[in-house]
CSV table of C-alpha atoms and ligand atoms in Angstrom, one decimal:
chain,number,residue,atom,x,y,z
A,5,UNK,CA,-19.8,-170.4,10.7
A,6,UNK,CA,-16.7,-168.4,9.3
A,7,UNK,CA,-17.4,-165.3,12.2
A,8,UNK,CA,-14.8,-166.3,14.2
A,9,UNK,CA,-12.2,-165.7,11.9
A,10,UNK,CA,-10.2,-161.9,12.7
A,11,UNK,CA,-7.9,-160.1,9.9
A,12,UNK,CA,-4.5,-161.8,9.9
A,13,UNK,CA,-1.1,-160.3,9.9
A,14,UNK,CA,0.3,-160.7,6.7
A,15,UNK,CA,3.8,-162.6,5.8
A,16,UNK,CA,6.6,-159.8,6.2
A,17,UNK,CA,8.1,-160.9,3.1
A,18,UNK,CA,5.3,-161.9,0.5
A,19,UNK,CA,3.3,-158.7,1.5
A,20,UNK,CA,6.7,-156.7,0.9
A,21,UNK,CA,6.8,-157.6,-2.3
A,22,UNK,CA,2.9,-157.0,-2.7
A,23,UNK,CA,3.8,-153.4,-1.7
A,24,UNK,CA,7.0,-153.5,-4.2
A,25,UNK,CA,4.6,-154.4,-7.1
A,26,UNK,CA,2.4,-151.6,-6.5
A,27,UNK,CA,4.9,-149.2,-6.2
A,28,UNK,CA,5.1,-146.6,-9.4
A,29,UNK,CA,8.3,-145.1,-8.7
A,30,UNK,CA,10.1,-145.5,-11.8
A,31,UNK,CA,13.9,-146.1,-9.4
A,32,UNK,CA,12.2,-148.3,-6.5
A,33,UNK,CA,14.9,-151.0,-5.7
A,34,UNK,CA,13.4,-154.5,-4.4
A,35,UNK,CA,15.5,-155.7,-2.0
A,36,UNK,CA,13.3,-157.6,-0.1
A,37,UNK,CA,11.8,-161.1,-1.0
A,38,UNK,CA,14.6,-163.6,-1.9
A,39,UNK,CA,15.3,-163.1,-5.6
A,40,UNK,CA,17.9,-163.6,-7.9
A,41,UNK,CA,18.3,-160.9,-10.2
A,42,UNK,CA,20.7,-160.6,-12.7
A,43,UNK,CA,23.2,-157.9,-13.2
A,44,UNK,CA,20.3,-156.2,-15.7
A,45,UNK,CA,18.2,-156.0,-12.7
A,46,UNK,CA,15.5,-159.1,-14.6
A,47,UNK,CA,14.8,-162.5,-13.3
A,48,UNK,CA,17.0,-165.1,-15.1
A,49,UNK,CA,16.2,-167.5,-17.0
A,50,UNK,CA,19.2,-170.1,-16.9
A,51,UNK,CA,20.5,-171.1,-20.1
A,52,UNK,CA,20.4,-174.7,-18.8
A,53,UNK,CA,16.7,-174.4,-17.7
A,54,UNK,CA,15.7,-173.3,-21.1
A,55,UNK,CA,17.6,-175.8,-23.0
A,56,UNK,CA,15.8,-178.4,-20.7
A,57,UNK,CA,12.7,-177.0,-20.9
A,58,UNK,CA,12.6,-177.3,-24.9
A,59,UNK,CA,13.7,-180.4,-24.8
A,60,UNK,CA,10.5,-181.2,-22.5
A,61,UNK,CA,8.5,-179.4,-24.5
A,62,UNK,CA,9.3,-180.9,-27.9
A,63,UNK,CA,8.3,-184.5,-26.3
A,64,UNK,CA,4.8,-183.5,-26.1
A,65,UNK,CA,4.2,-185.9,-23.4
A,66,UNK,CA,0.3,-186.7,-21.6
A,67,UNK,CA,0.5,-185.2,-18.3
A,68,UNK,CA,0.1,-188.6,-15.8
A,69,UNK,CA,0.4,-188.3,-11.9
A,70,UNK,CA,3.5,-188.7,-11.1
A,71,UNK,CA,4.5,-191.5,-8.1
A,72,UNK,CA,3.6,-189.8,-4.8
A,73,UNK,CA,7.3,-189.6,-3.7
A,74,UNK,CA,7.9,-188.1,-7.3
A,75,UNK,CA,9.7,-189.7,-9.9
A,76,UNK,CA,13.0,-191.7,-9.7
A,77,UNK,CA,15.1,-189.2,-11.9
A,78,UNK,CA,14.6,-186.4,-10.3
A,79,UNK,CA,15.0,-188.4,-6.5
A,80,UNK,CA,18.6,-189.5,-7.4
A,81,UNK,CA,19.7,-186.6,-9.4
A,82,UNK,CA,19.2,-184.5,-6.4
A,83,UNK,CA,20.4,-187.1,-3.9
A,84,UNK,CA,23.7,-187.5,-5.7
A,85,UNK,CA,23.4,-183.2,-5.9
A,86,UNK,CA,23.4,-183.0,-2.1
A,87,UNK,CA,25.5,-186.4,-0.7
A,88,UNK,CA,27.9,-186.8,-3.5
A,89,UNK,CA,29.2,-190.2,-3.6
A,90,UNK,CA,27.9,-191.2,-0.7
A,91,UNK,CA,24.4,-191.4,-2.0
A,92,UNK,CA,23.9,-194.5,-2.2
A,93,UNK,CA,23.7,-195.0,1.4
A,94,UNK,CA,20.9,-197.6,1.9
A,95,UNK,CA,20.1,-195.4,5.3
A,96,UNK,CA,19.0,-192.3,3.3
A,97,UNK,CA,15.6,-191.8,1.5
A,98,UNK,CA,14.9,-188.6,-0.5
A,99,UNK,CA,11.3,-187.2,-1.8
A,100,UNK,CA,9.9,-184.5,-3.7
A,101,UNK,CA,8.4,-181.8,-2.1
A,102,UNK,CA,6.7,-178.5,-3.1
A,103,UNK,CA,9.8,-176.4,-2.6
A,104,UNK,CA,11.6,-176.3,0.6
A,105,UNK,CA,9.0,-174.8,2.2
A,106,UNK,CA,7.0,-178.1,1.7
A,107,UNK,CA,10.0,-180.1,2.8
A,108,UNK,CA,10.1,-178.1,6.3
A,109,UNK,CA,6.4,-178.8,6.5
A,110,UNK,CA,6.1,-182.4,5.3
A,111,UNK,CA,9.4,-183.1,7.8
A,112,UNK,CA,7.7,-181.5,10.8
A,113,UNK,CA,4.3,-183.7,10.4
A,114,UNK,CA,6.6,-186.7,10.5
A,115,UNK,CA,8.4,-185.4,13.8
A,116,UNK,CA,4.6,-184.6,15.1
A,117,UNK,CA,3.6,-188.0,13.7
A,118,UNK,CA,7.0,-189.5,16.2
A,119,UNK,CA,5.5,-187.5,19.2
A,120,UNK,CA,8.0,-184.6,18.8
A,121,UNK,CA,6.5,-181.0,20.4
A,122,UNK,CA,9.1,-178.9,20.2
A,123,UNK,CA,12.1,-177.4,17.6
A,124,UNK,CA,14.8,-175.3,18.1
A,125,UNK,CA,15.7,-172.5,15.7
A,126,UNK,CA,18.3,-170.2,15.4
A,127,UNK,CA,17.9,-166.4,16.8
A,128,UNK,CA,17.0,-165.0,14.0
A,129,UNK,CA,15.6,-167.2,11.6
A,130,UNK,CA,13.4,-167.0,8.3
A,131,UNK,CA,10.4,-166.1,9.6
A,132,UNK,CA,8.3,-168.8,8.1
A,133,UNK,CA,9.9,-171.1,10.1
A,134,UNK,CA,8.1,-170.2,12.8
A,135,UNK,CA,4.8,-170.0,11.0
A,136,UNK,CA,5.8,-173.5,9.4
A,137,UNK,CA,6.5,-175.2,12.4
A,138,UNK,CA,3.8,-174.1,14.3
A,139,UNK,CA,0.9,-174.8,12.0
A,140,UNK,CA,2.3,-178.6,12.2
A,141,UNK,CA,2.0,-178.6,16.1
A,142,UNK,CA,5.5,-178.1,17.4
A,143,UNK,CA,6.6,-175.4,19.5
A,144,UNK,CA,9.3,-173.3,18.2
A,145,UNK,CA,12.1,-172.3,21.0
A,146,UNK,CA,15.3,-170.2,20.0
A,147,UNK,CA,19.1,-171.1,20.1
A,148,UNK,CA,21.5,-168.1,19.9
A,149,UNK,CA,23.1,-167.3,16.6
A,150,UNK,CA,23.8,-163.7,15.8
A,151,UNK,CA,25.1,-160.6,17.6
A,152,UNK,CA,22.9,-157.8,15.5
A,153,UNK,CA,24.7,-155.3,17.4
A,154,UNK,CA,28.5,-156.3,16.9
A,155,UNK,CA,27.6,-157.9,13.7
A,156,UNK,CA,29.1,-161.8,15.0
A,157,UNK,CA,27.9,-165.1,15.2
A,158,UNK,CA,27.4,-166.1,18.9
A,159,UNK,CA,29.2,-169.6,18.6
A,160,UNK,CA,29.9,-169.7,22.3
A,161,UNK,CA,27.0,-169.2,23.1
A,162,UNK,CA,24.9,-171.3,20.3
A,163,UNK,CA,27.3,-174.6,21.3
A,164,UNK,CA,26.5,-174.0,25.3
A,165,UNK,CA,22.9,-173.9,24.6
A,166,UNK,CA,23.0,-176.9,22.0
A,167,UNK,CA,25.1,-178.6,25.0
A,168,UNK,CA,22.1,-178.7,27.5
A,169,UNK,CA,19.3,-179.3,25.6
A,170,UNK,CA,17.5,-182.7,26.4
A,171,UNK,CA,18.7,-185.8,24.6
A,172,UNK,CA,16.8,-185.9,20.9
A,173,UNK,CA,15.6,-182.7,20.6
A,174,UNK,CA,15.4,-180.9,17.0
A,175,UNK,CA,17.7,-178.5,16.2
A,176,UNK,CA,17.2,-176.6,12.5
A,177,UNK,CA,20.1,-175.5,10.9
A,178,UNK,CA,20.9,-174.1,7.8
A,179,UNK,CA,24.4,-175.6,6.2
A,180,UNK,CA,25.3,-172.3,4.2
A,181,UNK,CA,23.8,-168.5,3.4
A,182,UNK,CA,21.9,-168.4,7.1
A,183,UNK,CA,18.8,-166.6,6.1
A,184,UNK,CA,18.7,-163.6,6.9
A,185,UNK,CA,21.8,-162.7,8.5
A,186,UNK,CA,24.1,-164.5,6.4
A,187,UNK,CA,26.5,-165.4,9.1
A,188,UNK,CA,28.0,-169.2,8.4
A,189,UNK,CA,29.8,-170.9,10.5
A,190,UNK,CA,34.0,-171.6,9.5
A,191,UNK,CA,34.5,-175.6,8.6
A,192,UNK,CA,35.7,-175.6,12.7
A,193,UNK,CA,32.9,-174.0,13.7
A,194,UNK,CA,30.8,-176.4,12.0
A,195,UNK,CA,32.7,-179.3,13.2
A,196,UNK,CA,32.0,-178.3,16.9
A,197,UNK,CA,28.7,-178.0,16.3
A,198,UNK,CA,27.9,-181.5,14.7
A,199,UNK,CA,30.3,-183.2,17.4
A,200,UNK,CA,27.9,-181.3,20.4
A,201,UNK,CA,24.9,-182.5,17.3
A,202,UNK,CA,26.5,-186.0,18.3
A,203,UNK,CA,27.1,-186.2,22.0
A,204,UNK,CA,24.1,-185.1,23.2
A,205,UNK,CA,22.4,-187.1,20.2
A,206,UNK,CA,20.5,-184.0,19.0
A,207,UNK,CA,18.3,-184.5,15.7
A,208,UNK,CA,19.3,-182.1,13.0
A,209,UNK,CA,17.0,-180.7,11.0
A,210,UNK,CA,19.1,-179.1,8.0
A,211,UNK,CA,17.2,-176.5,5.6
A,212,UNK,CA,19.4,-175.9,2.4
A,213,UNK,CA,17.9,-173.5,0.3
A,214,UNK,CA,20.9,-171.7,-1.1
A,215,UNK,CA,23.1,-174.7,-2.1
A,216,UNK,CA,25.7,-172.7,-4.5
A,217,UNK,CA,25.1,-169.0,-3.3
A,218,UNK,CA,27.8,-169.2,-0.1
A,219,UNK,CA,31.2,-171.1,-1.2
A,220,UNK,CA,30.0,-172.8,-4.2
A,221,UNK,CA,27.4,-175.9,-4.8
A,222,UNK,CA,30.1,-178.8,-2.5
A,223,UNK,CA,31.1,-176.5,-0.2
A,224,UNK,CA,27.6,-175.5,0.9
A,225,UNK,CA,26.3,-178.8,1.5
A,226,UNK,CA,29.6,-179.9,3.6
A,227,UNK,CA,27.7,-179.7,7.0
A,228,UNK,CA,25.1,-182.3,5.6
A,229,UNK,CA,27.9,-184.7,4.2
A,230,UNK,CA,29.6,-184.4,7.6
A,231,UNK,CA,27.0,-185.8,9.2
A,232,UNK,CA,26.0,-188.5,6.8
A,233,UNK,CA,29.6,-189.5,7.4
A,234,UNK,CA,29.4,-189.4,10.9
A,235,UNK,CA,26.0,-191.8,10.5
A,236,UNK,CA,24.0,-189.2,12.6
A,237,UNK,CA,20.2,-189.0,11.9
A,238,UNK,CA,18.9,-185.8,10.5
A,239,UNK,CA,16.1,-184.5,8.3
A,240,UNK,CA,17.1,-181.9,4.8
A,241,UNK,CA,14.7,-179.4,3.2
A,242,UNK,CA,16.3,-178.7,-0.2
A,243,UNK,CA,15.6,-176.6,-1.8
A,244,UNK,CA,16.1,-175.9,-6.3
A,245,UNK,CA,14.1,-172.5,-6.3
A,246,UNK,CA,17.2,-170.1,-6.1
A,247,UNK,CA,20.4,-172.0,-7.5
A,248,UNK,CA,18.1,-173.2,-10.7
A,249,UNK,CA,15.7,-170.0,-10.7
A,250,UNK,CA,12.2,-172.5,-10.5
A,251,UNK,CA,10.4,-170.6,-7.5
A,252,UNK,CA,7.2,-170.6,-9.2
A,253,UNK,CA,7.4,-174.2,-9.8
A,254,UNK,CA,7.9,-175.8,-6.6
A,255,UNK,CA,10.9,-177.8,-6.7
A,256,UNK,CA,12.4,-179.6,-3.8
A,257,UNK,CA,12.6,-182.6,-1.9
A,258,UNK,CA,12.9,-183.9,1.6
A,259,UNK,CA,15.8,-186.1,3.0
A,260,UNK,CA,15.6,-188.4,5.6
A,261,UNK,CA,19.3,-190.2,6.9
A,262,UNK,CA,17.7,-192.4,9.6
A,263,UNK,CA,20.6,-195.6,10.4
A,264,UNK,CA,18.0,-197.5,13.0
A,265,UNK,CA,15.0,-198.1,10.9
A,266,UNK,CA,14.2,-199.3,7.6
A,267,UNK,CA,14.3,-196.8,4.9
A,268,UNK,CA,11.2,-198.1,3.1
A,269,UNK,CA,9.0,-197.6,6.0
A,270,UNK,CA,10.4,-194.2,6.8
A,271,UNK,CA,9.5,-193.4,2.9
A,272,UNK,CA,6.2,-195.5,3.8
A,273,UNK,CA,5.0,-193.2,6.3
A,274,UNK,CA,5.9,-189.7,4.2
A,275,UNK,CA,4.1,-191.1,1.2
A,276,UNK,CA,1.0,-191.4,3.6
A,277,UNK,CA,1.7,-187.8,4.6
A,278,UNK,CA,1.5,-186.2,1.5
A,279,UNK,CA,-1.0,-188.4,0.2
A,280,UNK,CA,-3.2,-187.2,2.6
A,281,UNK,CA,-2.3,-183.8,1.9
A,282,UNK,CA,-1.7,-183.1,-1.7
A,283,UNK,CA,-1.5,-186.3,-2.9
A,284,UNK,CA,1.2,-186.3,-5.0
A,285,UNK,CA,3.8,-183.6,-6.7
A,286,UNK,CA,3.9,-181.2,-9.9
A,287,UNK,CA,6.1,-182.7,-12.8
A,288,UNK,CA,7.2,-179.7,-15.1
A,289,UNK,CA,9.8,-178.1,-12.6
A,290,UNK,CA,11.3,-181.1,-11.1
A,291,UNK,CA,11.6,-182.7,-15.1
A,292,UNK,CA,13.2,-179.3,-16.1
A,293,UNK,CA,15.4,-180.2,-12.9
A,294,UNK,CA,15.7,-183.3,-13.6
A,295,UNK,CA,16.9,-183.3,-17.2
A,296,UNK,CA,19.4,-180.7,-16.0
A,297,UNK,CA,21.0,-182.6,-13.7
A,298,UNK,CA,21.5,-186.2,-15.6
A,299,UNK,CA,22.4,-184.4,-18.7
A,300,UNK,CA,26.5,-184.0,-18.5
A,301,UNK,CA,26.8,-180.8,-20.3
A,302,UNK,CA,23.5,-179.3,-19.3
A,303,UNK,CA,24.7,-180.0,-15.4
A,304,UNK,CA,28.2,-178.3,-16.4
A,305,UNK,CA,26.2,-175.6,-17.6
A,306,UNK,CA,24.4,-175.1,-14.7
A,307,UNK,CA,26.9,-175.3,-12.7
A,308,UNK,CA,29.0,-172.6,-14.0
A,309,UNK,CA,25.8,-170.6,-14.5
A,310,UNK,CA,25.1,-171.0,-10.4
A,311,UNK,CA,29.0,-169.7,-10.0
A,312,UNK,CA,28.3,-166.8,-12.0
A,313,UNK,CA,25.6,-166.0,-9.6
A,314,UNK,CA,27.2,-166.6,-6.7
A,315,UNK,CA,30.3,-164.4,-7.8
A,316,UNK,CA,27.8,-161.3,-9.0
A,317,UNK,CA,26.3,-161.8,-5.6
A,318,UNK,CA,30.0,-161.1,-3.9
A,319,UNK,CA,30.7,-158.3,-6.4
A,320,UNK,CA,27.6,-156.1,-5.8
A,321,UNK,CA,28.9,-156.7,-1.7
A,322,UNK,CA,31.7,-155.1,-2.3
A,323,UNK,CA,30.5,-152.5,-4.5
A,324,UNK,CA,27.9,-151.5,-1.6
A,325,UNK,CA,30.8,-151.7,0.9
A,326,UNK,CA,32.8,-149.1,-1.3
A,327,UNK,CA,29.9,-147.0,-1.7
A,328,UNK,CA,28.6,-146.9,1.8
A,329,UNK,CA,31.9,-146.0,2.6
A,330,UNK,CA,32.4,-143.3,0.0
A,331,UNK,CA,29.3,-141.7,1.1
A,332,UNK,CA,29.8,-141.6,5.0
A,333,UNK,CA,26.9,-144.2,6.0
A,334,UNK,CA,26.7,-144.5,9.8
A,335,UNK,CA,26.7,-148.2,9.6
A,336,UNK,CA,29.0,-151.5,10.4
A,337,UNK,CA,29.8,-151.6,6.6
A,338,UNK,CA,32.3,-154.2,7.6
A,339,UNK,CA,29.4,-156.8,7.9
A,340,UNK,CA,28.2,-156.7,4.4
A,341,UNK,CA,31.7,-158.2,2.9
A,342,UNK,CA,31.6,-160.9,6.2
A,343,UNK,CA,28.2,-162.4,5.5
A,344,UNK,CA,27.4,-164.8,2.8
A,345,UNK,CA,24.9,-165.7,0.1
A,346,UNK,CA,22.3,-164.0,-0.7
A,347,UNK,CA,21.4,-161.7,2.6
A,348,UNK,CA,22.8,-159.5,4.6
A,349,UNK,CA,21.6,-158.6,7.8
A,350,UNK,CA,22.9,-154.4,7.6
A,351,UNK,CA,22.2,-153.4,11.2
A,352,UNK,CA,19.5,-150.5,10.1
A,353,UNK,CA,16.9,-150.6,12.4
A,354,UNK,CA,13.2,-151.0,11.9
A,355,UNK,CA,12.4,-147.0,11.7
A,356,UNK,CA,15.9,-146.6,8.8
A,357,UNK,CA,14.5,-149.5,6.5
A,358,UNK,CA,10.6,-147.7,7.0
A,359,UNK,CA,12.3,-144.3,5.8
A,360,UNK,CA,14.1,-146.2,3.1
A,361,UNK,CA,11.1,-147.5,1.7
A,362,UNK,CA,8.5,-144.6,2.0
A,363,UNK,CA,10.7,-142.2,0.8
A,364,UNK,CA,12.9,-143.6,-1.3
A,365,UNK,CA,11.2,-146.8,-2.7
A,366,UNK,CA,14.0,-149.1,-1.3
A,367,UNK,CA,12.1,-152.7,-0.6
A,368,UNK,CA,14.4,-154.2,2.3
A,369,UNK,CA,12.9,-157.3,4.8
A,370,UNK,CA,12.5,-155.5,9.1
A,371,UNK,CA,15.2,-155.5,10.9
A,372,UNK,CA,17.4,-154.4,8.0
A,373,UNK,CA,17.5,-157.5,5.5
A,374,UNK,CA,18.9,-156.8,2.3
A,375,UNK,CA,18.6,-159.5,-1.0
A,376,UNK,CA,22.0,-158.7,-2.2
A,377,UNK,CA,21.2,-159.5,-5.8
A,378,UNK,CA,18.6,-157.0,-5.8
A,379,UNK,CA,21.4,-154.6,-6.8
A,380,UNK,CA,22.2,-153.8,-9.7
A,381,UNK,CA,25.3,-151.4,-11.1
A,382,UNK,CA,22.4,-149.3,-12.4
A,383,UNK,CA,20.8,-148.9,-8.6
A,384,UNK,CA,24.0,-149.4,-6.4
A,385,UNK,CA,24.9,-146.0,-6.2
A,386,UNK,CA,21.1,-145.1,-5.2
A,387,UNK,CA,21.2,-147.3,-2.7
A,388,UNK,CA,24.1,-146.4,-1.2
A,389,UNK,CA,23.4,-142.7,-1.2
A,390,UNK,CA,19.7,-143.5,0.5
A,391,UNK,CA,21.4,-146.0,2.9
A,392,UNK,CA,24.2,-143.1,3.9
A,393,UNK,CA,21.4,-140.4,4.4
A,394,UNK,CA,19.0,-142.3,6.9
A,395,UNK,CA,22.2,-143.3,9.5
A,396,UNK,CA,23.7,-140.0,9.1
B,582,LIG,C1,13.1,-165.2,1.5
B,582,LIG,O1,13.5,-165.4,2.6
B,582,LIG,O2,12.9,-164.0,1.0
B,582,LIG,C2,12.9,-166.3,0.6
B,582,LIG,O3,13.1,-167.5,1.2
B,582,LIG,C3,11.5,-166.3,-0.1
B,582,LIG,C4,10.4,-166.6,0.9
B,582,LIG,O4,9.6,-167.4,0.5
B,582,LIG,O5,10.3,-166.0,1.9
């Protein structure tokens, strides 16, 4: 019955961290997975998250399914999160998801569901977009986005390809912290992209899983306000993992800005979806969430907690800059302080991020993807030294 099933390459990233965990060496530096670690090197726990979760906790409530599209407070509190004022658009419809990832999956059964076969990534993407994507039926194609060897985004060349593709085809984009090369687009870029997004009537499909690790929490989300304002369709994969340190608890949503059809039935035909599939979300994260959010001081909190994150993220750039530099590393250092969030795509190649990690128990993500909060100013200088002596 089962025979027919061969061994199965396992996720570059997940396995990576498999391999981290196993590790014994006392300095091994993860710098693979996407993590936030804080400047002690341990996962946070955000002030606001524990505050919210003991106010949870004290409630002692029975644990009842929650509505299949997830519950009202949480919905709104992350619609007004993402569009701002203009959230009350009756055009918009937002629903829980298991993390992002479930958003990007749960989106691409709808487009299936609408007859859509294909998407079009960026070159290079997260790599479980193209697992995502596929396993939902559509075939992933590739727009150009980064120069690896000159260290640039290719906008000339991403807007002539955007320019010819047919009428309604899905583009994914990510509004902020591209993962993994952290190249973003300048506010001009971005506008040249969603007017192309707009003449040829493409279908954005935005994935924001970083919202307050680029510019800050509006700034990130700009591309995705744009085009509600413009009234463009679009799907969003949103993601509360990073910015409020949940991973293990699943918590994002799915956004659907669709102007020609009723809302309801749009929401209709994803509460079918994941019906049939899960049947309905977890409560804990998206109530820690939740609570966060509609709470005035806990959302203040949170905010400035996510801005100290994004600022110890910048810092330990620079500070690998300076100490590439000091120790002679044969590498485009320049890069590192260009790119944004919480990647950066370094330029080592495949064979320099193998040495790094069997010889010096440095975790990073092939071709040379660094998590920037991975360091620490205990493990900088290590880094830098290992990073200097395999491009010398
Ligand atoms: C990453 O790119 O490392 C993160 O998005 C975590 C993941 O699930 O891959």
């Amino acid at each position: 019955m089962f025979s027919s099933i061969g061994p199965s390459r396992p996720d570059p990233i997940m396995s990576l961290m498999e391999q981290y965990l196993a590790d014994d060496c006392p300095h091994k530096v993860n710098l693979g997975i996407g993590l936030y670690y804080d400047g002690e090197g341990t996962l946070p726990l955000l002030n606001s998250v524990h505050e919210a979760q003991q106010r949870l906790m004290t409630q002692e409530r029975p644990h009842s399914y929650p509505p299949i599209e997830g519950q009202a407070q949480f919905r709104e509190a992350v619609q007004r999160l993402i569009f701002g004022h203009s959230a009350q658009q009756t055009a918009l419809t937002t629903l829980q998801t298991l993390g992002g990832s479930g958003a990007l999956r749960l989106g691409a059964e709808l487009l299936r569901q609408l007859g859509v076969c294909r998407i079009h990534l960026p070159d290079p993407t997260w790599p479980n977009h193209l697992a995502i994507f596929s396993v939902a039926g559509l075939t992933p194609e590739s727009y150009p986005w980064y120069d690896n060897a000159n260290g640039e985004l290719l906008i000339d060349a991403l807007l002539d390809r955007l320019a010819t593709l047919p009428e309604g085809s899905v583009v994914l984009l990510h509004p902020a912290c591209h993962n993994p090369t952290g190249m973003d687009p300048s506010p001009d870029q971005w506008r040249s992209i969603l007017d192309t997004v707009e003449r040829r009537r493409l279908l954005p499909f935005f994935d924001a899983a970083y919202q307050g690790f680029g510019a800050g929490i509006e700034q990130d989300i700009a591309p995705v306000r744009q085009a509600l304002e413009r009234g463009l369709p679009f799907l969003l994969s949103h993601s509360l993992s990073k910015n409020m340190a949940l991973y293990g608890q699943r918590v994002g949503s799915l956004s659907l800005h669709c102007p020609d059809v009723a809302a309801i039935n749009v929401l209709g035909t994803l509460k079918g979806l994941v019906r049939s599939s899960y049947s309905c979300p977890p409560t804990f994260g998206s109530d820690i969430a939740a609570t966060v959010l509609n709470d005035a001081a806990l959302h203040q909190c949170w905010r400035d907690e996510t801005e100290a994150m994004r600022l110890r993220i910048l810092a330990m750039r620079q500070r690998l800059a300076t100490e590439l530099n000091a120790n002679g590393a044969g590498l485009d250092i320049g890069r590192i302080t260009r790119q944004r969030g919480m990647f950066s795509y370094t330029g080592l190649s495949e064979q320099q991020v193998d040495t790094l990690r069997q010889d010096f128990s440095i975790y990073l993500v092939n071709p040379g993807r660094i998590c920037v909060p991975g360091l620490t100013e205990r493990n900088v200088d290590y880094v830098a030294a290992s990073i200097a002596s395999v491009t010398r």
